[in-house]
Coordinates of C-alpha atoms and ligand atoms in Angstrom, one line a residue:
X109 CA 10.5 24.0 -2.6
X110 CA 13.4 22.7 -4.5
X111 CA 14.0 22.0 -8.5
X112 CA 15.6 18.5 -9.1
X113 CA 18.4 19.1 -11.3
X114 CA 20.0 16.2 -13.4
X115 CA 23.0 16.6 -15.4
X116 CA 23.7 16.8 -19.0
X117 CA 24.8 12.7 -18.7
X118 CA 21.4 12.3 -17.1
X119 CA 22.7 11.5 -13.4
X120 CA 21.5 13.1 -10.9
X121 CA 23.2 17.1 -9.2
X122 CA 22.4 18.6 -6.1
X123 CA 19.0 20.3 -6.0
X124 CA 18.7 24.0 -6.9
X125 CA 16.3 26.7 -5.8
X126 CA 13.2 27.8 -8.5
X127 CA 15.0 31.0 -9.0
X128 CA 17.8 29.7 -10.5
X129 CA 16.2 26.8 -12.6
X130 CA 13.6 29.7 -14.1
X131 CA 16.9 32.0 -15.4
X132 CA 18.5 28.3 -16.9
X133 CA 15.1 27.9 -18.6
X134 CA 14.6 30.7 -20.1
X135 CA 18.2 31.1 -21.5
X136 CA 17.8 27.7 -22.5
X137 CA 20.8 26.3 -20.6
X138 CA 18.7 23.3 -19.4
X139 CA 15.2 21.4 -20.1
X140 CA 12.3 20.4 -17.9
X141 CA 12.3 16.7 -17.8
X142 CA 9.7 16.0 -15.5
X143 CA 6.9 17.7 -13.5
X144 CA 6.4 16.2 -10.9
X145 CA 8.6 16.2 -8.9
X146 CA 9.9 19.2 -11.3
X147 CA 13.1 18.1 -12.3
X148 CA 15.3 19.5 -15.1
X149 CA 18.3 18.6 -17.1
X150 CA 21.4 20.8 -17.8
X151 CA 22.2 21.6 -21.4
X152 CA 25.8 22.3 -20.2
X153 CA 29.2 20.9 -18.8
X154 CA 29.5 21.0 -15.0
X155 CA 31.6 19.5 -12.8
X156 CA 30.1 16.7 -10.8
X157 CA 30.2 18.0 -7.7
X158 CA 27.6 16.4 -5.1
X159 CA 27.2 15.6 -1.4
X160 CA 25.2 12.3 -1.2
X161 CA 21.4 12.8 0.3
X162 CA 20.7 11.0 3.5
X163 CA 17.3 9.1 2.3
X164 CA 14.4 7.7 5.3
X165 CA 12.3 5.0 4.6
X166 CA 9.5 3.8 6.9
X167 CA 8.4 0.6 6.0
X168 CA 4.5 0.0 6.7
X169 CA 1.6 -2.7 5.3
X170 CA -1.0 0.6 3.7
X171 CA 1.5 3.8 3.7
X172 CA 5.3 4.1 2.9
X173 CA 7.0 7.5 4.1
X174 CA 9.6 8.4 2.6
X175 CA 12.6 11.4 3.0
X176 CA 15.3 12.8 1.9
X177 CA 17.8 15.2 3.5
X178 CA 20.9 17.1 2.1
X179 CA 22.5 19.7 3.5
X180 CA 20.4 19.8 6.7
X181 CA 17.8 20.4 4.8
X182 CA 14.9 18.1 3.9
X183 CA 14.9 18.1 0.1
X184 CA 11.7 15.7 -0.6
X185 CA 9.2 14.3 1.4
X186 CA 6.5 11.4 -0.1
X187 CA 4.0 9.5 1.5
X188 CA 3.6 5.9 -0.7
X189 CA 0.2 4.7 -1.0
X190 CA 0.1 1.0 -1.3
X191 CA -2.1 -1.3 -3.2
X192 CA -4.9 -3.1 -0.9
X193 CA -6.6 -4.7 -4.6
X194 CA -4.2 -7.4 -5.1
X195 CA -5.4 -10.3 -3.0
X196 CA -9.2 -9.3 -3.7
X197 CA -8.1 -9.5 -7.8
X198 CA -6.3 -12.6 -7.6
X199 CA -9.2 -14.5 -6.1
X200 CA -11.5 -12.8 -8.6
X201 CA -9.5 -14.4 -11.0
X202 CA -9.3 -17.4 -9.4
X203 CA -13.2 -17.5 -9.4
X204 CA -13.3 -17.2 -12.5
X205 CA -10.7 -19.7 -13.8
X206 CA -12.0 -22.4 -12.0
X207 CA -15.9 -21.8 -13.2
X208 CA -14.7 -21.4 -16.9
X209 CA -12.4 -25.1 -16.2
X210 CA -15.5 -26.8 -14.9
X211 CA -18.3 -25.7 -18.0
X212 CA -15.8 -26.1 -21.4
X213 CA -12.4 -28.2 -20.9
X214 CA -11.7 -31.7 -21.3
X215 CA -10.1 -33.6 -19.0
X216 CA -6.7 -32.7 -17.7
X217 CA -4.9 -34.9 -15.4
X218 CA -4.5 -33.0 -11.6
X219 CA -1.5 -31.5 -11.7
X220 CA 0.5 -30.9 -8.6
X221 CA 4.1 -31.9 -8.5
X222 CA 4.8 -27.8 -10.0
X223 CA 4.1 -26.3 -7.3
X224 CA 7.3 -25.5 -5.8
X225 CA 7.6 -21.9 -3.9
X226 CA 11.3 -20.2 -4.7
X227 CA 12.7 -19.1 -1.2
X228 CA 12.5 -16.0 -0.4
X229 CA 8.7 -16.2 -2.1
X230 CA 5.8 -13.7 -1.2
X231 CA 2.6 -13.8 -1.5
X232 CA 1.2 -11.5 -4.4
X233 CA -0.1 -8.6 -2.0
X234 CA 3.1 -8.9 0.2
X235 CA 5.8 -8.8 -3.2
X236 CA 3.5 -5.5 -4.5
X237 CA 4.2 -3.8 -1.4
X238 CA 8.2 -4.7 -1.2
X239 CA 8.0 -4.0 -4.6
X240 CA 6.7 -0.1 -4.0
X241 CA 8.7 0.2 -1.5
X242 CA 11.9 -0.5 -3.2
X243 CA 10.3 1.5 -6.3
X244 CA 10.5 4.3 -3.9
X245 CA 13.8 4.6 -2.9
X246 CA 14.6 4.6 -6.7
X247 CA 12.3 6.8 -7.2
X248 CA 14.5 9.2 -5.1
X249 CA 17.8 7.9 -7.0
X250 CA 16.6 9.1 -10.2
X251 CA 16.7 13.0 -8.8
X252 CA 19.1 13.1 -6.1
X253 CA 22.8 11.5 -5.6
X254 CA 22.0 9.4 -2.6
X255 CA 24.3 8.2 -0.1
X256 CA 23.2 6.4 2.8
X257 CA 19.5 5.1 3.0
X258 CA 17.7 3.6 6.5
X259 CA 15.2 1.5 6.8
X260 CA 13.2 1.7 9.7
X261 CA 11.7 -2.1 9.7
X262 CA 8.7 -2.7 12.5
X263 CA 10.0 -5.6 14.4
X264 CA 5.9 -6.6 16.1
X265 CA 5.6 -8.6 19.0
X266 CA 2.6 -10.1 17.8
X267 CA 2.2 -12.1 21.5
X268 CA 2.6 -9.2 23.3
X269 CA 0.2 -6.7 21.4
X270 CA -2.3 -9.2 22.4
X271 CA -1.2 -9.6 26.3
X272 CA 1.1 -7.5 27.4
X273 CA 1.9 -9.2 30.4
X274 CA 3.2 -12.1 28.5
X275 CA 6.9 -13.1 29.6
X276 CA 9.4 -16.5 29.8
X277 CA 7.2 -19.7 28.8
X278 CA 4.2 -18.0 28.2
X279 CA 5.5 -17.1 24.6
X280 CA 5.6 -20.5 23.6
X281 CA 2.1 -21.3 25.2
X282 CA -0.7 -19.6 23.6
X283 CA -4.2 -19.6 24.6
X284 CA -4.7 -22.6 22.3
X285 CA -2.4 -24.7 25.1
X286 CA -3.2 -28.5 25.6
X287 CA -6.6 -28.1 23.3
X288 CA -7.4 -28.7 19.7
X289 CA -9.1 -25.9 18.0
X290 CA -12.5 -27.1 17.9
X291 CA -12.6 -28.6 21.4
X292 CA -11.1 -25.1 22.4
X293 CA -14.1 -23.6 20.9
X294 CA -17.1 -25.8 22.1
X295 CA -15.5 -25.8 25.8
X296 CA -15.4 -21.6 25.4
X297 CA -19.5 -21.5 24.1
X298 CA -20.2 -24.6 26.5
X299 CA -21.5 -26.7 23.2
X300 CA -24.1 -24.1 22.3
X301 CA -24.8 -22.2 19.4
X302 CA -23.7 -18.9 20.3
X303 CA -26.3 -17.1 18.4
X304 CA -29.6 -18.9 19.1
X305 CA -28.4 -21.1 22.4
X306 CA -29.6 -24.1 21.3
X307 CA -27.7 -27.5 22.0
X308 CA -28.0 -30.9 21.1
X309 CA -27.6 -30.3 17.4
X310 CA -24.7 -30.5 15.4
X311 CA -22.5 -27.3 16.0
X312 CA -20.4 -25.5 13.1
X313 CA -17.4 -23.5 13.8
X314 CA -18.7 -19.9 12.4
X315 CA -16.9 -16.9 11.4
X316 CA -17.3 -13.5 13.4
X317 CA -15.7 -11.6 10.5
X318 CA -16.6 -14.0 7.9
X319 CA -13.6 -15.0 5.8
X320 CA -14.7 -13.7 2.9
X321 CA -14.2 -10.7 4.4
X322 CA -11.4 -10.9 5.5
X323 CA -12.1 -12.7 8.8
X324 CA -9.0 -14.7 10.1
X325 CA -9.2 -18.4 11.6
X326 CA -7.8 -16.7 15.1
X327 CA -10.0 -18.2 18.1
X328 CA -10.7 -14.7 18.9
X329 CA -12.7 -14.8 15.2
X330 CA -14.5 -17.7 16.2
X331 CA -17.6 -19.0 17.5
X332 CA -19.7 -21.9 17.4
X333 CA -23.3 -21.8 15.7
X334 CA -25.9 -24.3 14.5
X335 CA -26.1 -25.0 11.0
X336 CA -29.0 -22.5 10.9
X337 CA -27.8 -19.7 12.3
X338 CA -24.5 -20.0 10.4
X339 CA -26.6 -20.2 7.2
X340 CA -29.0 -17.0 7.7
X341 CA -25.9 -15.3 8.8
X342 CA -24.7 -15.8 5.6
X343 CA -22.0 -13.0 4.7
X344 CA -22.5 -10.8 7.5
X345 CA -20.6 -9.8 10.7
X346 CA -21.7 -10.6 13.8
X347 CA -22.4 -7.0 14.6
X348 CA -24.6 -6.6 11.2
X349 CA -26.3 -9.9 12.4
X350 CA -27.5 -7.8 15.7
X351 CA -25.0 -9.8 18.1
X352 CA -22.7 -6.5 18.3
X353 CA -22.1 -8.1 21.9
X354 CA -20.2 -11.1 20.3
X355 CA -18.2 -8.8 17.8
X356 CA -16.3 -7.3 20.9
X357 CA -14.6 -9.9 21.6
X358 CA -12.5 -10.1 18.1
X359 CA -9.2 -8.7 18.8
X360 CA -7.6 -6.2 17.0
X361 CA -6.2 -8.1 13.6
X362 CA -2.3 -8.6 13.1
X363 CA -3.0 -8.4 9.6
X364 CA -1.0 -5.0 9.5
X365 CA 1.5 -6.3 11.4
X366 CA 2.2 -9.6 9.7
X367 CA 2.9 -8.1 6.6
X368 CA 5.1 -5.5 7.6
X369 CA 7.1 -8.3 9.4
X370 CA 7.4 -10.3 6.4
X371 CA 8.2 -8.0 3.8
X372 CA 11.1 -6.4 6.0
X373 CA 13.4 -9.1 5.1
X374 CA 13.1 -8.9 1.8
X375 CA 12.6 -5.5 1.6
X376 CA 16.5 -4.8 3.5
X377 CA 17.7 -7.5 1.0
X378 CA 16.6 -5.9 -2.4
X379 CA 17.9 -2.9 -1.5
X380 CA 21.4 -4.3 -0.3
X381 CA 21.1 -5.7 -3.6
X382 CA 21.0 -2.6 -6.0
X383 CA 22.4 0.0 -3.8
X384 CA 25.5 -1.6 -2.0
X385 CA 25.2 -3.5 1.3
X386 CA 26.9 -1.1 3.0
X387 CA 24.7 2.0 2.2
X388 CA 22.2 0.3 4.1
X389 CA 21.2 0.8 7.8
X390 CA 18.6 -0.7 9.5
X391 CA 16.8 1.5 12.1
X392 CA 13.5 0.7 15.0
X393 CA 10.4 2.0 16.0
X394 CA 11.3 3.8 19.4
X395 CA 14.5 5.3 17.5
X396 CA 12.7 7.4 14.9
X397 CA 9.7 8.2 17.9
X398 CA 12.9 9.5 20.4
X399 CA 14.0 11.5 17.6
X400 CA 10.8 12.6 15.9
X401 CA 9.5 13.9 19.1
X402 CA 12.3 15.0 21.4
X403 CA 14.6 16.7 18.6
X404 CA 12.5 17.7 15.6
X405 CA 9.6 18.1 17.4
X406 CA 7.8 17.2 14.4
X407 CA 4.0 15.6 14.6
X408 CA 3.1 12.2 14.0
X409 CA 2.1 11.0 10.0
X410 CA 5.0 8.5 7.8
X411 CA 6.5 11.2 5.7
X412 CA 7.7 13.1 9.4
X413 CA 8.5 9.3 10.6
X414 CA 10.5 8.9 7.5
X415 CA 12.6 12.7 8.4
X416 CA 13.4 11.3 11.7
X417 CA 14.6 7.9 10.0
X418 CA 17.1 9.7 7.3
X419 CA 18.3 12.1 10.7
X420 CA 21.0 11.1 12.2
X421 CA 21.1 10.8 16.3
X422 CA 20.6 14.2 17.7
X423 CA 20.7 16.1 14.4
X424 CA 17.9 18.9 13.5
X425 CA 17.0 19.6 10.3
X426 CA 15.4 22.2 8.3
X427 CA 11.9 21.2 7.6
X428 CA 10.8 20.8 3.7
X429 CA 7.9 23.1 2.2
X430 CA 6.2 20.2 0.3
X431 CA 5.2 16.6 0.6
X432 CA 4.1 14.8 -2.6
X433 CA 1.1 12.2 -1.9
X434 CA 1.8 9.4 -4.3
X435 CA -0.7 6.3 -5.1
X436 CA 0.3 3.2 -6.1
X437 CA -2.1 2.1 -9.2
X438 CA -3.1 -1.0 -11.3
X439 CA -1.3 -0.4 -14.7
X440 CA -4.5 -0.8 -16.5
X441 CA -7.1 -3.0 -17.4
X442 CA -6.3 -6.6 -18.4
X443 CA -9.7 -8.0 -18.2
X444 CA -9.9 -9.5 -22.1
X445 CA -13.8 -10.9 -21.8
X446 CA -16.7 -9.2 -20.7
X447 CA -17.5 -11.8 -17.6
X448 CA -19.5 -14.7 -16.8
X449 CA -20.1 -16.8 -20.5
X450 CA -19.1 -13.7 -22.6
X451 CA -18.1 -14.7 -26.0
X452 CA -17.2 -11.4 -26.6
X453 CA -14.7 -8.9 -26.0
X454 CA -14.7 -6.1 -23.5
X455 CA -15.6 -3.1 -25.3
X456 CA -14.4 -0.1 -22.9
X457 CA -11.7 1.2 -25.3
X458 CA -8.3 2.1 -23.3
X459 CA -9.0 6.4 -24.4
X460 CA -12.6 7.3 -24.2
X461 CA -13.1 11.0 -25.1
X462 CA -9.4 11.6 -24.9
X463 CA -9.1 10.2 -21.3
X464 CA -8.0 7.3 -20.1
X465 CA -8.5 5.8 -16.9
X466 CA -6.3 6.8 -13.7
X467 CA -5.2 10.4 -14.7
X468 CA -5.3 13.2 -12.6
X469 CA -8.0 15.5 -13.3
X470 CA -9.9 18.5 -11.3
X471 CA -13.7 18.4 -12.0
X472 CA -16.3 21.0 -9.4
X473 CA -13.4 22.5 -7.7
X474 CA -11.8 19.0 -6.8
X475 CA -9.0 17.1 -7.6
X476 CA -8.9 13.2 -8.1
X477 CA -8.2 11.0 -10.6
X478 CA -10.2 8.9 -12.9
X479 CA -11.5 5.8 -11.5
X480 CA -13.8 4.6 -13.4
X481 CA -16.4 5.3 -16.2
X482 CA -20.1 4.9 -17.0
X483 CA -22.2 3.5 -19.7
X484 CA -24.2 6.7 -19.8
X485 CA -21.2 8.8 -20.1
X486 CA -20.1 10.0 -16.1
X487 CA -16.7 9.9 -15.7
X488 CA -16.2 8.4 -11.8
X489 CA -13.5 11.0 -9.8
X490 CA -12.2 9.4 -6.9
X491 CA -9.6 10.9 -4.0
X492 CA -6.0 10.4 -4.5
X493 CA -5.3 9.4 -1.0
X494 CA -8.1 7.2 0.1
X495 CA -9.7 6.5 -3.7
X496 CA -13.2 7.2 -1.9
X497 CA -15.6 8.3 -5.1
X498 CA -15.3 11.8 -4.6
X499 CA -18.3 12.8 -7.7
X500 CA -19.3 11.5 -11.4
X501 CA -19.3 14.5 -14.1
X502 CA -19.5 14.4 -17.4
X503 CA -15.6 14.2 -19.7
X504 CA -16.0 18.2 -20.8
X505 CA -16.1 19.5 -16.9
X506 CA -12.9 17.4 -16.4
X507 CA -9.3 19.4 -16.7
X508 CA -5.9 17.3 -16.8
X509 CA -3.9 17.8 -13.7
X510 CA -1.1 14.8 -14.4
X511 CA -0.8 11.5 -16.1
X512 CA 0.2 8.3 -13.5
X513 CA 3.8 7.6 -14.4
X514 CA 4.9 4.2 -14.5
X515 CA 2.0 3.2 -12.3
X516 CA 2.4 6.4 -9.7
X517 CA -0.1 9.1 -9.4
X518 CA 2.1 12.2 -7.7
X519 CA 0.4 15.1 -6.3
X520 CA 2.2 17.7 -4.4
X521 CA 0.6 19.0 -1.6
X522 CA 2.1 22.0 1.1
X523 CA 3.5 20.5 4.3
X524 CA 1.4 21.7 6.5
X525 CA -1.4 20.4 4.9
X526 CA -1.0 16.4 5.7
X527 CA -4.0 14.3 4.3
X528 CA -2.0 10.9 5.4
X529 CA -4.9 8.0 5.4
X530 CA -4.5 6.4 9.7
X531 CA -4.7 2.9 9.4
X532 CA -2.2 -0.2 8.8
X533 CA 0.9 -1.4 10.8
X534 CA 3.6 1.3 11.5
X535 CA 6.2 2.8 13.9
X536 CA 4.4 3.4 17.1
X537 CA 2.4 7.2 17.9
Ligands
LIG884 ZN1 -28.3 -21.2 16.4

C-alpha cells in the first residue's frame, strides 16, 4: 500500500510508504487530507521533485478500470462502477410530467422549433458514463503527478459479433436486405401469430423482450402475435410467457457495445481537452489482452485490464497490494412532491437519526452502504459493488465506514480479493 502525498501548495508528490507518512504525522510535519485513498499534505518546503505516473484507463458501458504506475510499480488500482439508473429516472420523470401537463395546465401552444441537439450531444445515460470516466482520471490527478494517460477505447464490430463470417458486401447488407421490417417479419412467422398459430386475423408486431424492459426493435427481438396474445402477454418475456423456445432466438444485445462505441469519442476528446492532446494515447482490445496475459500474467477483471493499458510494450511491473471498488451514486434525492396528485411535500428529511442516505456503513458483520430507508424505522443496506439489498437493521446496529465524496463511494479492498460485477461491453477475455 502506498500513502498519497500532496505538497504544502496542494499539488500533488510522489507517493510514500505508511512508514514514513506515520513518523510525518506524529511530528506534525504533514496532515491527513483524505482517507480514502489516504492521502496527506506536507506542512513543510520540498523541492518538487516528481516522475510523472503512467495512468490506464479501460473504457467500458457498466465498469471503468483504472491504473496507475510509477516507478514500475503499480501505485493505485480502481474499478469505476457506473450508473445504470439514468435512463430508467428520466422516463420516470417523463411519466410524470406529462400526466401532471394533461390534469392541471392550460393550453400551451406545441412547442417544437427548440429542439436542437449541440454536436457532440449524448444521451443522458451515455454523457454520465463519459462523465465518470473523465471524473476518474481526475480523480488520479488530484494525488499523483501524472504524465501520460491511455485509453484503451473498444472499437466493436457490431456486424461481425452477430456473424462472424461476415466479409466485403455483406457489411452493407444486413438480414433486413430488399424487405421492409414488417414484411420481413410476417414472411419469417409465415403470417401467423407466433404464440397461438392462428392466422387470418390482424397480426401485431410483438416484443420478445418487451420494450419496457429494455427490449430493442432488432428483428431478432421480434415476432408477430394476434392482438390477443400480445395483450395477455402484457409485460412479460417470452420465456415468462412459457414460450422459452421463442426467447432463444433473441441475440445477444449490443446494448453494451453501442455505448462503449459512442462515448469513446468523446471520452478521448474531454481528456485531450483538460490534460494536453499529447498526453493522450489511444490503445485496443487485443493490445492490453497480449500484454495482460503474455507479460504480466495477470488474470482477467478491468482494474488488471487497466495495468496492462498504463504498461508499456513488453514492460513488467510490480503488482499493487490494493484495489479500491468505487460506485458511482445519485447525489441525492431531488424528488420535491410525494407522487401521483400529492399536494404535499416529501417528508423523508435529508439526515434521519444522524444518517443520511448513501454512506458507507457495516451493520451484522457486513459492509454496504445505505440505500434506502423505511417507514417503520429499517435502515435498507445494500452491496457496494452490485447494490443488491444485502439486509434491513435498525439505525443503532449501523457503524460509519465512509461518507460518498462528491458522488463516489470508495472502498478499498486487498488485491487478491476482486469482487468486479461480469457483465457490460469490454476488452475481450
Ligand atoms: Zn395468438
Amino acid at each position: 500500500m502506498k500513502v498519497f502525498v500532496l505538497s504544502q501548495e496542494g499539488t500533488p508528490l510522489m507517493p510514500t510508504t505508511p512508514r514514513r507518512a506515520r513518523r510525518w504525522l506524529t511530528a506534525k510535519r504533514a496532515r491527513v487530507v483524505s482517507r480514502e485513498p489516504f492521502t496527506i499534505q506536507l506542512r513543510f518546503q520540498t523541492t518538487p521533485y516528481t516522475q510523472p505516473a503512467t495512468v490506464g484507463v479501460d473504457t467500458g458501458s457498466q465498469t471503468v478500470g483504472l491504473a496507475a504506475i510509477a516507478n514500475k510499480e503499480v501505485v493505485l488500482q480502481a474499478e469505476i462502477h457506473l450508473r445504470t439508473d439514468i435512463s430508467g429516472k428520466l422516463s420516470r420523470r417523463r411519466t410524470y410530467r406529462r400526466t401532471r401537463r394533461s390534469r392541471k395546465s392550460r393550453y400551451r401552444a406545441a412547442r417544437w422549433a427548440n429542439r436542437c441537439r449541440p454536436s457532440g450531444w449524448l444521451a443522458p445515460s451515455l454523457r454520465s458514463k463519459a462523465e465518470a470516466t473523465i471524473k476518474a482520471v481526475r480523480f488520479v490527478a488530484q494525488v499523483l503527478p501524472i504524465g501520460q494517460i491511455t485509453v484503451e477505447i473498444g472499437s466493436f464490430d457490431t456486424q461481425k459479433m452477430q456473424n462472424p463470417e461476415v466479409a466485403g458486401v455483406a457489411y452493407q447488407q444486413g438480414h433486413l436486405q430488399g424487405y421492409l421490417l414488417r414484411e420481413y417479419l410476417l414472411q419469417k412467422w409465415q403470417r401467423r401469430c407466433a404464440y397461438c398459430h392462428t392466422s387470418g386475423v390482424p397480426l401485431q408486431v410483438e416484443h420478445l423482450l418487451p420494450t419496457s424492459r429494455g427490449g430493442s426493435d432488432r428483428a431478432s427481438n421480434l415476432v408477430i402475435a394476434c392482438a390477443c396474445c400480445n395483450q395477455r402477454k402484457g409485460s412479460r418475456t417470452a420465456e415468462e410467457f412459457g414460450y422459452a423456445h421463442l426467447q432463444l432466438q433473441v441475440k445477444h444485445p449490443l446494448k453494451d457495445a453501442a455505448h462503449v462505441s459512442s462515448i469513446k469519442t468523446s471520452v478521448v476528446q474531454h481528456l485531450a481537452q483538460q490534460f494536453g492532446a499529447e498526453r493522450i494515447a489511444v490503445t485496443y482490445g487485443y493490445e492490453t489482452k497480449y500484454k495482460r496475459i503474455q507479460v504480466l500474467g495477470l488474470p482477467k477483471s478491468h482494474a488488471n485490464d487497466a495495468v496492462a493499458i498504463a504498461c508499456q510494450r513488453g514492460e513488467s511491473v510490480k503488482a499493487g497490494s490494493s484495489l479500491y471498488q468505487i460506485r458511482c451514486m445519485a447525489r441525492g434525492n431531488y424528488q420535491l412532491y410525494n407522487g401521483k396528485r400529492s399536494e404535499h411535500k416529501v417528508w423523508a428529511p435529508k439526515k434521519l437519526q444522524g444518517w443520511k442516505l448513501y454512506e458507507l456503513v457495516e451493520a451484522k458483520g457486513q459492509m454496504g452502504y445505505i440505500g434506502g430507508r423505511r417507514v417503520k424505522g429499517a435502515f435498507v443496506v445494500k452491496e457496494v459493488v452490485t447494490g443488491k439489498t444485502l439486509l434491513e437493521v435498525t439505525p443503532r446496529k449501523l457503524r460509519r465506514l465512509n461518507r460518498p465524496v462528491q458522488g463516489w463511494i470508495i472502498t478499498r479492498f486487498p488485491v487478491s480479493q476482486s469482487t468486479g460485477k461480469e457483465g457490460g461491453a469490454s476488452s475481450p477475455s
